[in-house]
Short mmCIF file of C-alpha atoms and ligand atoms in Angstrom, two decimals:
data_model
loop_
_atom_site.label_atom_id
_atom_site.label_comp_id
_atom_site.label_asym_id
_atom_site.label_seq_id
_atom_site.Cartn_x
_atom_site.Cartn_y
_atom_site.Cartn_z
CA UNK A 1 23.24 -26.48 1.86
CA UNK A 2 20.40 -27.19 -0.76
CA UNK A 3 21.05 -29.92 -3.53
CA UNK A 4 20.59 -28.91 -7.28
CA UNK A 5 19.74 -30.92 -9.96
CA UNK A 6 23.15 -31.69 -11.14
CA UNK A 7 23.95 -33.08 -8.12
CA UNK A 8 26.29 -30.54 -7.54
CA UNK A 9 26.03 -29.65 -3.76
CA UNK A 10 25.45 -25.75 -3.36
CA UNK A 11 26.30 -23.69 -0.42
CA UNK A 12 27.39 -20.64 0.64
CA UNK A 13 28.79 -18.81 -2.33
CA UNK A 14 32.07 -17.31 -1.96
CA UNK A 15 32.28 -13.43 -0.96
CA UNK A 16 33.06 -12.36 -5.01
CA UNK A 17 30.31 -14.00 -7.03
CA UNK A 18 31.33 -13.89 -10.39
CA UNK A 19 29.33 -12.16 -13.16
CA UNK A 20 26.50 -13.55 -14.77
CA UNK A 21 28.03 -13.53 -18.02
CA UNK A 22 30.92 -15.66 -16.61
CA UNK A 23 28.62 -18.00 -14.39
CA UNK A 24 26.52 -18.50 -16.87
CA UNK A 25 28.21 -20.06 -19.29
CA UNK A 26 25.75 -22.60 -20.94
CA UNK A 27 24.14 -18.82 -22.10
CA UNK A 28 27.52 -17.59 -23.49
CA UNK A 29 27.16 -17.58 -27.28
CA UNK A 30 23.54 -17.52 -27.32
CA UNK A 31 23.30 -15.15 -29.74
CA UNK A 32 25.30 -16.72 -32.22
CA UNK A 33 23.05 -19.27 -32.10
CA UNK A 34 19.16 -17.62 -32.49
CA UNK A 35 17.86 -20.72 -34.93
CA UNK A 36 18.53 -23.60 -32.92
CA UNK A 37 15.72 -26.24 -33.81
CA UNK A 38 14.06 -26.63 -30.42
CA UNK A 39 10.90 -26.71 -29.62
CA UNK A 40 9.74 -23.88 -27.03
CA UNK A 41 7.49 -26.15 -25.27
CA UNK A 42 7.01 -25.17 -21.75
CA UNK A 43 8.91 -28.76 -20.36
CA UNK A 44 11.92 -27.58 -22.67
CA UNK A 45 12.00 -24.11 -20.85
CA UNK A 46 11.99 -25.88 -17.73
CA UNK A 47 14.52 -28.37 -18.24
CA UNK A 48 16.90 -26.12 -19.51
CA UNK A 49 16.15 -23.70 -16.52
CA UNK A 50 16.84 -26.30 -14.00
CA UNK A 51 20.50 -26.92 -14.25
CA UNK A 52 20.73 -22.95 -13.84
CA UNK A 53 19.68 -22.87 -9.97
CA UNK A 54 23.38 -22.45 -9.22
CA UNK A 55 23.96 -19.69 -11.65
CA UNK A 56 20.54 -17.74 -10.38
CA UNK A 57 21.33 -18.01 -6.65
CA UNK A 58 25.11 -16.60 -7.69
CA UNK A 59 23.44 -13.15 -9.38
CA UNK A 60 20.59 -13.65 -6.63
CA UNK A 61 23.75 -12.97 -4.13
CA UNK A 62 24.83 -10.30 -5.83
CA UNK A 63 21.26 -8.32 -6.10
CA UNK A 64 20.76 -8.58 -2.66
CA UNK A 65 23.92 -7.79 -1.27
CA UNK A 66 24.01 -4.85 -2.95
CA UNK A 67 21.31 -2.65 -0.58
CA UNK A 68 18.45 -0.48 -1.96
CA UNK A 69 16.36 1.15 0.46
CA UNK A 70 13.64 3.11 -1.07
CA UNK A 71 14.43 6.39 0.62
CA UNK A 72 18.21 6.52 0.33
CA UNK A 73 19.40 7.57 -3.41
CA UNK A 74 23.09 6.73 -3.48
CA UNK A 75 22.73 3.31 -2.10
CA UNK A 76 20.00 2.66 -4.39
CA UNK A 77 21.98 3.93 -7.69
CA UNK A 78 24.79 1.88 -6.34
CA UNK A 79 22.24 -1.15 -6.83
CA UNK A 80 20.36 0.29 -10.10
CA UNK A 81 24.70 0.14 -11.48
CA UNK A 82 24.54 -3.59 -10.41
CA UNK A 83 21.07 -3.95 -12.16
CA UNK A 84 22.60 -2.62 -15.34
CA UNK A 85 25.81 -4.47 -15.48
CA UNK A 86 23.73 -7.95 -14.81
CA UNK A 87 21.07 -6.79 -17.94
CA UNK A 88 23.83 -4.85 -20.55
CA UNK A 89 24.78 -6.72 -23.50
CA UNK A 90 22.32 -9.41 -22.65
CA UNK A 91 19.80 -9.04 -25.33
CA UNK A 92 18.11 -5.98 -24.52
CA UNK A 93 19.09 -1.87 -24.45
CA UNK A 94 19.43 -0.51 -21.40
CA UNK A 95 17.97 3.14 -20.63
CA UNK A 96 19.12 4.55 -17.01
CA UNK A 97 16.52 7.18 -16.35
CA UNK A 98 18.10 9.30 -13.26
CA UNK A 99 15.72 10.29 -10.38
CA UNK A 100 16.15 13.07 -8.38
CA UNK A 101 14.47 12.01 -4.78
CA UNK A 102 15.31 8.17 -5.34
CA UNK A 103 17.28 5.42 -7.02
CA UNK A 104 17.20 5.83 -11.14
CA UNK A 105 14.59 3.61 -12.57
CA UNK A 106 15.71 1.23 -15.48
CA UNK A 107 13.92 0.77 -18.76
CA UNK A 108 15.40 -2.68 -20.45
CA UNK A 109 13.96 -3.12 -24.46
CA UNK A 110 14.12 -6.56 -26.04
CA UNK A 111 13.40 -5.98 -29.60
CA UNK A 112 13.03 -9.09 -31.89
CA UNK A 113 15.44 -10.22 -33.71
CA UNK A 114 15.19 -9.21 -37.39
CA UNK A 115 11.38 -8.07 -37.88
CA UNK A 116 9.15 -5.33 -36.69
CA UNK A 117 8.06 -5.98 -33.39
CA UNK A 118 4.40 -7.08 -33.48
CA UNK A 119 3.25 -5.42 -30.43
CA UNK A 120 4.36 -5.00 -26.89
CA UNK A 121 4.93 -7.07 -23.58
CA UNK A 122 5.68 -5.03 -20.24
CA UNK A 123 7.89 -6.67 -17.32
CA UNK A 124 7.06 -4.79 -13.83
CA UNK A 125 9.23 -5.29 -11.17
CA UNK A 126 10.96 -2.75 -8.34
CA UNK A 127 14.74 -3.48 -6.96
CA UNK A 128 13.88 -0.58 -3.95
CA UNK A 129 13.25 -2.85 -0.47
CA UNK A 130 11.96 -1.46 2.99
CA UNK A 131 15.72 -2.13 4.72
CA UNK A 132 17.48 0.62 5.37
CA UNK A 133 21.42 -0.11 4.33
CA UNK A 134 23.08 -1.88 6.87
CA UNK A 135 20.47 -4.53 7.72
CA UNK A 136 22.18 -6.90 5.56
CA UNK A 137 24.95 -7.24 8.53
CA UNK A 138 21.70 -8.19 10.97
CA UNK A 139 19.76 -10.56 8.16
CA UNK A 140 22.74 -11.99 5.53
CA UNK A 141 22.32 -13.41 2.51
CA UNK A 142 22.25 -17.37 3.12
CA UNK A 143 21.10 -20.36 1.83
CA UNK A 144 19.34 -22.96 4.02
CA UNK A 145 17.72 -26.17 4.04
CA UNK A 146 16.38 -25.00 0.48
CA UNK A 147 15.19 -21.77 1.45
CA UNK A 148 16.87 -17.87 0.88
CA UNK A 149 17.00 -15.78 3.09
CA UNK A 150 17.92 -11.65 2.41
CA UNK A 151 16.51 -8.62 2.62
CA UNK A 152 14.00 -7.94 -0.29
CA UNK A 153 15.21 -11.41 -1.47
CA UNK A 154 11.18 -12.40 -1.72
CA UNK A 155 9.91 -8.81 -2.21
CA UNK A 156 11.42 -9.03 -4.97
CA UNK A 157 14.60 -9.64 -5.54
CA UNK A 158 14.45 -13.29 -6.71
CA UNK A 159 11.66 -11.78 -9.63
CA UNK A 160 14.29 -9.77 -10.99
CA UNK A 161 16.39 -12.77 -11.55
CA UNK A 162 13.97 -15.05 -12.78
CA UNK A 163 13.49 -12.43 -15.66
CA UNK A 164 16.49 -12.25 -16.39
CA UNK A 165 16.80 -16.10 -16.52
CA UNK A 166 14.05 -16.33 -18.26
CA UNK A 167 14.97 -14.48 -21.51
CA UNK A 168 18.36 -15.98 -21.42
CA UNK A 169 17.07 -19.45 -21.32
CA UNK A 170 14.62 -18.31 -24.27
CA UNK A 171 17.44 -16.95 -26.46
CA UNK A 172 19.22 -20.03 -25.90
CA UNK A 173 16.33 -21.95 -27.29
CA UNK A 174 16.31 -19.71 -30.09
CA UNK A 175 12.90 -19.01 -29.35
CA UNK A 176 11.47 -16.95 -32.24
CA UNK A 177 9.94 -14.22 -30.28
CA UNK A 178 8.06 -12.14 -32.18
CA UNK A 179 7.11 -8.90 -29.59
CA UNK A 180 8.61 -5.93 -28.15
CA UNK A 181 9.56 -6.91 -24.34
CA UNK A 182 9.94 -4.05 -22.28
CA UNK A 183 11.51 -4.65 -18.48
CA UNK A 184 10.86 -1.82 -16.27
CA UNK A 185 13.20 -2.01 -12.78
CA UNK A 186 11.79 0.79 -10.62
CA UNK A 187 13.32 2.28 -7.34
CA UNK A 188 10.11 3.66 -5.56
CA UNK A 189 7.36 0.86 -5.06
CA UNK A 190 7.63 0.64 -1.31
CA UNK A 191 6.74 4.55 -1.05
CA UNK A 192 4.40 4.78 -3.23
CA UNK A 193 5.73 4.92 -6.52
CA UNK A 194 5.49 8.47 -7.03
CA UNK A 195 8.18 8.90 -9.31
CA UNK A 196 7.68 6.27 -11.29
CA UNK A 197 4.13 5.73 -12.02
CA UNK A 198 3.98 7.68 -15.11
CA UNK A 199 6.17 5.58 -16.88
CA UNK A 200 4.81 2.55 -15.83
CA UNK A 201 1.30 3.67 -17.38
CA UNK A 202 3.17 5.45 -20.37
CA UNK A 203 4.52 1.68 -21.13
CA UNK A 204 1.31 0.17 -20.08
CA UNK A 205 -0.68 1.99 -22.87
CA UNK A 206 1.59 0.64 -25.45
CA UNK A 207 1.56 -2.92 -24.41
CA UNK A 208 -0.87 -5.51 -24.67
CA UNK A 209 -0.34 -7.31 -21.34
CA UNK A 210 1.56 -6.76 -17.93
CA UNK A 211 3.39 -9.50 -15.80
CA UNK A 212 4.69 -8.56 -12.25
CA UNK A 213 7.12 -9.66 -10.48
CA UNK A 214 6.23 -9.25 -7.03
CA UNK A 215 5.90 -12.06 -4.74
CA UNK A 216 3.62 -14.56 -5.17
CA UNK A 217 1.20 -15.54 -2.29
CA UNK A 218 1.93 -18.50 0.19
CA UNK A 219 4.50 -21.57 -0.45
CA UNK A 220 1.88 -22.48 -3.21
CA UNK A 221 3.19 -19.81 -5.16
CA UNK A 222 -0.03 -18.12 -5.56
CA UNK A 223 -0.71 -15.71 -8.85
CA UNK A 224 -2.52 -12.74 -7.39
CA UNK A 225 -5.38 -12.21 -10.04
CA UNK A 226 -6.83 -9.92 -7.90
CA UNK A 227 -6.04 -6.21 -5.57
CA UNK A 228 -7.35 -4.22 -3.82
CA UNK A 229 -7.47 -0.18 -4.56
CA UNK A 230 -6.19 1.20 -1.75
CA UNK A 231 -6.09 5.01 -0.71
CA UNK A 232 -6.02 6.36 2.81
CA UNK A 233 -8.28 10.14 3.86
CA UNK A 234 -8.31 12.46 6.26
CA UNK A 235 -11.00 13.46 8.25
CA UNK A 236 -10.93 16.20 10.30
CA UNK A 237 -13.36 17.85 13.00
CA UNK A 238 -13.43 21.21 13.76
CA UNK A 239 -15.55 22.68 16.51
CA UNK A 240 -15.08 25.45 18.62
CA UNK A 241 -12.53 26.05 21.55
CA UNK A 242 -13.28 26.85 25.27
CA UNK A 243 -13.16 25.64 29.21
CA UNK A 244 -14.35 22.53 29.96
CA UNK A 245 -16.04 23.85 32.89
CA UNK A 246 -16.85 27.07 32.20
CA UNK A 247 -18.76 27.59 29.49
CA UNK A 248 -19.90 23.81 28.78
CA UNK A 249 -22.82 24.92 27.07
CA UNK A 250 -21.00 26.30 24.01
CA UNK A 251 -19.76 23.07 23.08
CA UNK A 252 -18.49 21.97 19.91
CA UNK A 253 -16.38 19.09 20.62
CA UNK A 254 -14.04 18.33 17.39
CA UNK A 255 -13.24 14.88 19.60
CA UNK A 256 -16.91 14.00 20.16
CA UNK A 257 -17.95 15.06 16.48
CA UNK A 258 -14.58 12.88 14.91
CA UNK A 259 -15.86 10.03 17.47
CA UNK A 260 -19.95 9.97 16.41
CA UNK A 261 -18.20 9.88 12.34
CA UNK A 262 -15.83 7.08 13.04
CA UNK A 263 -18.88 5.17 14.62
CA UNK A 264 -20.52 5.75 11.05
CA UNK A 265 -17.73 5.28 9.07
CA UNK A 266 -17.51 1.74 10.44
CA UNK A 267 -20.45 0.15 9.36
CA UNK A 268 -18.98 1.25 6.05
CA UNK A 269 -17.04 -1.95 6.31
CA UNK A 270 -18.08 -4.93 4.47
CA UNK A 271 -15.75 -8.01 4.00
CA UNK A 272 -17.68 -10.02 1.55
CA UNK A 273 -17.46 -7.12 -0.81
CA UNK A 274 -13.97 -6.49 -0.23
CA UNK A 275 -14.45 -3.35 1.40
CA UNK A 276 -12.64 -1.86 4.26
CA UNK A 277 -12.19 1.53 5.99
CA UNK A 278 -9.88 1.18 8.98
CA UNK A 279 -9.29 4.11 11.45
CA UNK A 280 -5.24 3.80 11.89
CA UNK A 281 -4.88 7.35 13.26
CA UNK A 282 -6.45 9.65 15.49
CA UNK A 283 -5.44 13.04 17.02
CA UNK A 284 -6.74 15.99 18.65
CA UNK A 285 -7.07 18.08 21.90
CA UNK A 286 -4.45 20.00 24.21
CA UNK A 287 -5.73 19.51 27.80
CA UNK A 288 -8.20 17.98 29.80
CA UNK A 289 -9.84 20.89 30.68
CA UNK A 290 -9.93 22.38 27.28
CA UNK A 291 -13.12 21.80 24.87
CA UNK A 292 -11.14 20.91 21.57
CA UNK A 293 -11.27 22.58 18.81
CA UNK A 294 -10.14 19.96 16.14
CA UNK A 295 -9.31 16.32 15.81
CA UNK A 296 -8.51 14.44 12.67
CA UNK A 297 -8.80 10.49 11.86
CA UNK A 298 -6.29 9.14 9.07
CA UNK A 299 -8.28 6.21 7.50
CA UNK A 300 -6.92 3.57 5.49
CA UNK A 301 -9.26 2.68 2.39
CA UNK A 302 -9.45 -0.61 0.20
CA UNK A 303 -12.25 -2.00 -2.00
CA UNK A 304 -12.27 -4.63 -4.59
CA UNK A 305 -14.03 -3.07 -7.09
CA UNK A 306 -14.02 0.10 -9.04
CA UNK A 307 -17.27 0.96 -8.63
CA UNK A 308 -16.86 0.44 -4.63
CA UNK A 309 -13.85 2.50 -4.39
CA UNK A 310 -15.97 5.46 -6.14
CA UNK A 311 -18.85 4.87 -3.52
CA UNK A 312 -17.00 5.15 -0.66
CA UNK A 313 -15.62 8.28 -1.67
CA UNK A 314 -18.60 9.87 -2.45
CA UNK A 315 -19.62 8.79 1.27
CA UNK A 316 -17.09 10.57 3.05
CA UNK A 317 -17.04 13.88 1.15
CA UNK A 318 -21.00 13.67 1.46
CA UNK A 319 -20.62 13.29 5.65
CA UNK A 320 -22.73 15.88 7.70
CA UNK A 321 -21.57 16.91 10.97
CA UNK A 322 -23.73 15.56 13.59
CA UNK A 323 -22.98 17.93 16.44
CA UNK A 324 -23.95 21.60 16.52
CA UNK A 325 -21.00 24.09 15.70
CA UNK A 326 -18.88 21.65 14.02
CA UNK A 327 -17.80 20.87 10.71
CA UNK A 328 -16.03 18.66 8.36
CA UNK A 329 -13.49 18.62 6.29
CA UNK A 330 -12.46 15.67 4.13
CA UNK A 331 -9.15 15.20 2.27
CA UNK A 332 -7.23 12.24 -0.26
CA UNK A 333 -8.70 9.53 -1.17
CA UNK A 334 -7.78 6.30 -3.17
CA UNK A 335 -4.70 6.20 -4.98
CA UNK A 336 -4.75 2.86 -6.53
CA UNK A 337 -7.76 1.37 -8.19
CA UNK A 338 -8.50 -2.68 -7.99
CA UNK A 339 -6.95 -4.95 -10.35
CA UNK A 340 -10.01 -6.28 -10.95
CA UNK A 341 -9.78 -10.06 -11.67
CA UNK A 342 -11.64 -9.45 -15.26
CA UNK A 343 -8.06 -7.67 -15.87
CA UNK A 344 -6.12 -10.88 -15.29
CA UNK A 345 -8.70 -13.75 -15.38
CA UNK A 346 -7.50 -14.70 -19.61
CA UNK A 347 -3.75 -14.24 -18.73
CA UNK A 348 -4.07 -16.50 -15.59
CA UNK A 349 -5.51 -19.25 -17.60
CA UNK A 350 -3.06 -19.31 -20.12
CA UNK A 351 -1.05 -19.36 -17.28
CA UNK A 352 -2.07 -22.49 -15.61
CA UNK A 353 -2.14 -24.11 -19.02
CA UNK A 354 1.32 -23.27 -19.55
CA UNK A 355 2.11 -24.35 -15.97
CA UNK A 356 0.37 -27.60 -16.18
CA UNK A 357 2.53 -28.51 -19.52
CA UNK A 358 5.41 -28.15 -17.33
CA UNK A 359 3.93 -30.50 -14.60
CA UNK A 360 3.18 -27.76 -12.25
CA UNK A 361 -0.11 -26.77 -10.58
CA UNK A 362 -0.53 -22.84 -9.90
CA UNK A 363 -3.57 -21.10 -8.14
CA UNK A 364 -4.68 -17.92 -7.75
CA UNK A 365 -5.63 -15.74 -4.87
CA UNK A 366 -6.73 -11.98 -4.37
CA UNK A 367 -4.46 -9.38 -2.49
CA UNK A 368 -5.58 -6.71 -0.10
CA UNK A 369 -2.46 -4.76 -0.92
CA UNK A 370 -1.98 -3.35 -3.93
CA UNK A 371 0.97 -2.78 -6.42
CA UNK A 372 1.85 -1.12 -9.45
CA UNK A 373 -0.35 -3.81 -11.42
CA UNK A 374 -2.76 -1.64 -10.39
CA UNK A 375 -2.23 1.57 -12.47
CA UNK A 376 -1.88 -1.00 -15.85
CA UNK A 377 -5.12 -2.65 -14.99
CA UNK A 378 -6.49 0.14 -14.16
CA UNK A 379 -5.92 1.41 -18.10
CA UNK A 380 -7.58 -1.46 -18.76
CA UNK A 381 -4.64 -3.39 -20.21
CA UNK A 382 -4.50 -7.33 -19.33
CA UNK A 383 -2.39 -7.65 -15.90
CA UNK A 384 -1.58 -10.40 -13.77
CA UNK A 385 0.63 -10.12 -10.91
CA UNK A 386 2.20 -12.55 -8.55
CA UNK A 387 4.52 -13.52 -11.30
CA UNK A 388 7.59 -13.25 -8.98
CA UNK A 389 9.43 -15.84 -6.47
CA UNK A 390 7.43 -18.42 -3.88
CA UNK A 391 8.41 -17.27 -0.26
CA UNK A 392 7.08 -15.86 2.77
CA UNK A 393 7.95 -12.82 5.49
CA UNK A 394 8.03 -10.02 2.94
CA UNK A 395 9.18 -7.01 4.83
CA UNK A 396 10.17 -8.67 7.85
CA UNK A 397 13.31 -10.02 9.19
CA UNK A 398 12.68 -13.84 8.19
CA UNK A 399 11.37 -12.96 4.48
CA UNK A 400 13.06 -15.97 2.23
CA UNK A 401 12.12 -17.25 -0.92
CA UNK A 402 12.15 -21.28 -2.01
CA UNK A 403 15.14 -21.88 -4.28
CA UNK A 404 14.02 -24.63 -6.02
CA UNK A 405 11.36 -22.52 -7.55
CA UNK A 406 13.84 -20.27 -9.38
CA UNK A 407 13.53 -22.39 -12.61
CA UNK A 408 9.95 -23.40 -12.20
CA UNK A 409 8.84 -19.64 -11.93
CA UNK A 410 11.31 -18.00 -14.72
CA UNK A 411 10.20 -20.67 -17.02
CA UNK A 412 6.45 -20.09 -16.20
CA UNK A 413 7.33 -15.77 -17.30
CA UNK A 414 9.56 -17.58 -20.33
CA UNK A 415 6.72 -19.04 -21.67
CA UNK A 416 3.80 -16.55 -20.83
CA UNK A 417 5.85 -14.14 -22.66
CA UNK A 418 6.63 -16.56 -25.81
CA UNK A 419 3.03 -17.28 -25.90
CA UNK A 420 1.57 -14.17 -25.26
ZN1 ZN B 1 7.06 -5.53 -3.87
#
């Protein structure tokens, strides 16, 4: 049981939540009333998010019970329906766009009222989670001693709601927003985001800054203002096949050769640059007794900067085999750049301005994962990341988010994208 501000006591939420539109109801009718006289000060967002903990841990509820595993279509459409239902006829226009391999992705347009939009805002989030279906009957949707717990409740689950709250709660305040907000929900994230990355950049170009949802960092909620570019390469060895005691002296040893290059590729490493190369995989060899005639390493690459990411590339397709008969062969590479923290460093002060009028403190940290903030910063468009709910245990069983945070953090994306 957690206490909400209305001194209402909340607890477990009966089986049928009803819809947001019903919960809801201080946002019924907010339509008819786009002129209210308030002022959207960030304290006003706040306060009038507050009171709506109930409602957002009721659609909450309803997100994550409603399973959507990355890698299995039908249960992820089933979720990307749910996704639709929550959004439709709440302020923006809702474009399914069907996948083939995965859940469909969801374009959501919020066009200002009355006037030409004057520019763009994007909205990143993902609804796809790591759990296959079924793990909700292991790890249930619950509420405890203030904290959430689901799967993909943290990661991110709770950001979808908060956006949602969000530009309710600024509607209701009749906020006069002036820009285009575009809400992208995407089904692919956890694998890569294959299917969905050329949208996200096709919106990206068009807008003039990027908020995402995933989690933030630690119960200090903290903005991630800066990722890593990741990427992950094979190298592989190949030497020259024959008897281990036979004919010793025509050895080319893939194993040795893969071995001397790993030793190489280590000193590569270099944590107060951000830099990593991690060996996660090796294989190679048939027998004992049999000289091998190939071996590959899978390594796992991250840097902090663009310019590092471009180095260390250059380093492994420039590697010379060190022992005689081999030779290399070097494949992949990064995938995502950095989001280097010049992309988000203006947006994240604005933010903690914004934050403080509100009373609340917010710091930033880097990430050695990256997202899909990375493709928009990597256009070079203004990105900040981390926007999503305060928890811990992504991707494990214990992943929760802090309910009380709801309101703090859907009024913190309310007014970034009011004053953006
Ligand atoms: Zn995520």
């Amino acid at each position: 049981m957690i206490s909400v501000p209305n001194g209402r006591r909340f607890g477990a939420l009966p089986a049928c939540v009803p819809k947001f539109p019903q919960i809801c109801q201080p946002c019924v009718g907010l339509l008819a009333s786009p002129t209210m006289d308030h002022s959207i000060v960030p304290a006003n967002l706040l306060k009038a998010l507050r009171p709506k903990l109930p409602a957002m841990l009721g659609v909450l509820k309803q997100l994550v019970c409603r399973e959507s595993p990355s890698t299995e279509k039908s249960v992820a459409d089933a979720c990307a329906a749910l996704l639709v239902d929550l959004w439709k006829n709440r302020f923006v226009e809702v474009e399914i766009l069907q996948q083939e391999r995965c859940g469909a992705h969801l374009r959501m347009t919020h066009e200002p009222k009355g006037r030409n939009p004057r520019g763009q805002l994007l909205v990143l989030g993902h609804y796809d989670t790591v759990y296959a279906s079924g793990t909700l009957r292991k790890m249930p949707f619950r509420v405890a001693a203030g904290k959430v717990f689901g799967p993909g409740v943290f990661d991110m689950k709770a950001g979808i709601v908060q956006a949602l709250f969000a530009l309710a709660t600024l509607h209701e305040l009749g906020a006069p927003l002036t820009k285009r907000i575009v809400f992208l929900w995407t089904s692919d994230e956890e694998i890569g985001s294959e299917s969905s990355r050329k949208l996200i950049e096709a919106e990206a170009e068009h807008s003039e800054a990027v908020f995402v949802l995933e989690p933030s960092l630690g119960l200090k909620g903290l903005l991630r203002t800066a990722r890593k570019g990741v990427g992950e390469a094979e190298l592989i060895a190949r030497g020259r096949a024959s008897h281990a005691g036979l004919a010793p002296e025509r050895e080319a040893n893939a194993i040795h050769e893969l071995a001397l290059q790993i030793a190489r590729i280590k000193e590569w490493n270099d944590p107060r640059r951000g830099i990593s190369v991690n060996a996660g995989i090796i294989e190679g060899g048939t027998r004992t007794n049999v000289i091998p005639d190939r071996a590959k390493a899978v390594l796992d690459l991250r840097a902090l900067r663009i310019v590092d990411m471009g180095t260390i590339e250059n380093r492994l397709h420039a590697l010379k085999p060190i022992l005689r008969g081999t030779r290399l062969e070097v494949r992949g590479g990064f995938s995502r750049a950095p989001l280097e923290r010049k992309s988000s460093a203006a947006l994240f002060q604005r933010a903690q301005s914004l934050a403080k009028q509100m009373g609340l403190k917010i710091g930033e940290c880097t990430a050695g994962g990256g997202s899909d903030g990375n493709f928009t910063a990597a256009l070079g468009i203004p990105t900040l990341d981390g926007f999503g709910a305060v928890g811990d245990g992504a991707h494990s069983p214990g992943e929760f988010i802090i309910a009380k945070t709801m309101p703090e953090r859907a009024a913190l994306l309310a007014a970034m994208l009011f004053n953006t």
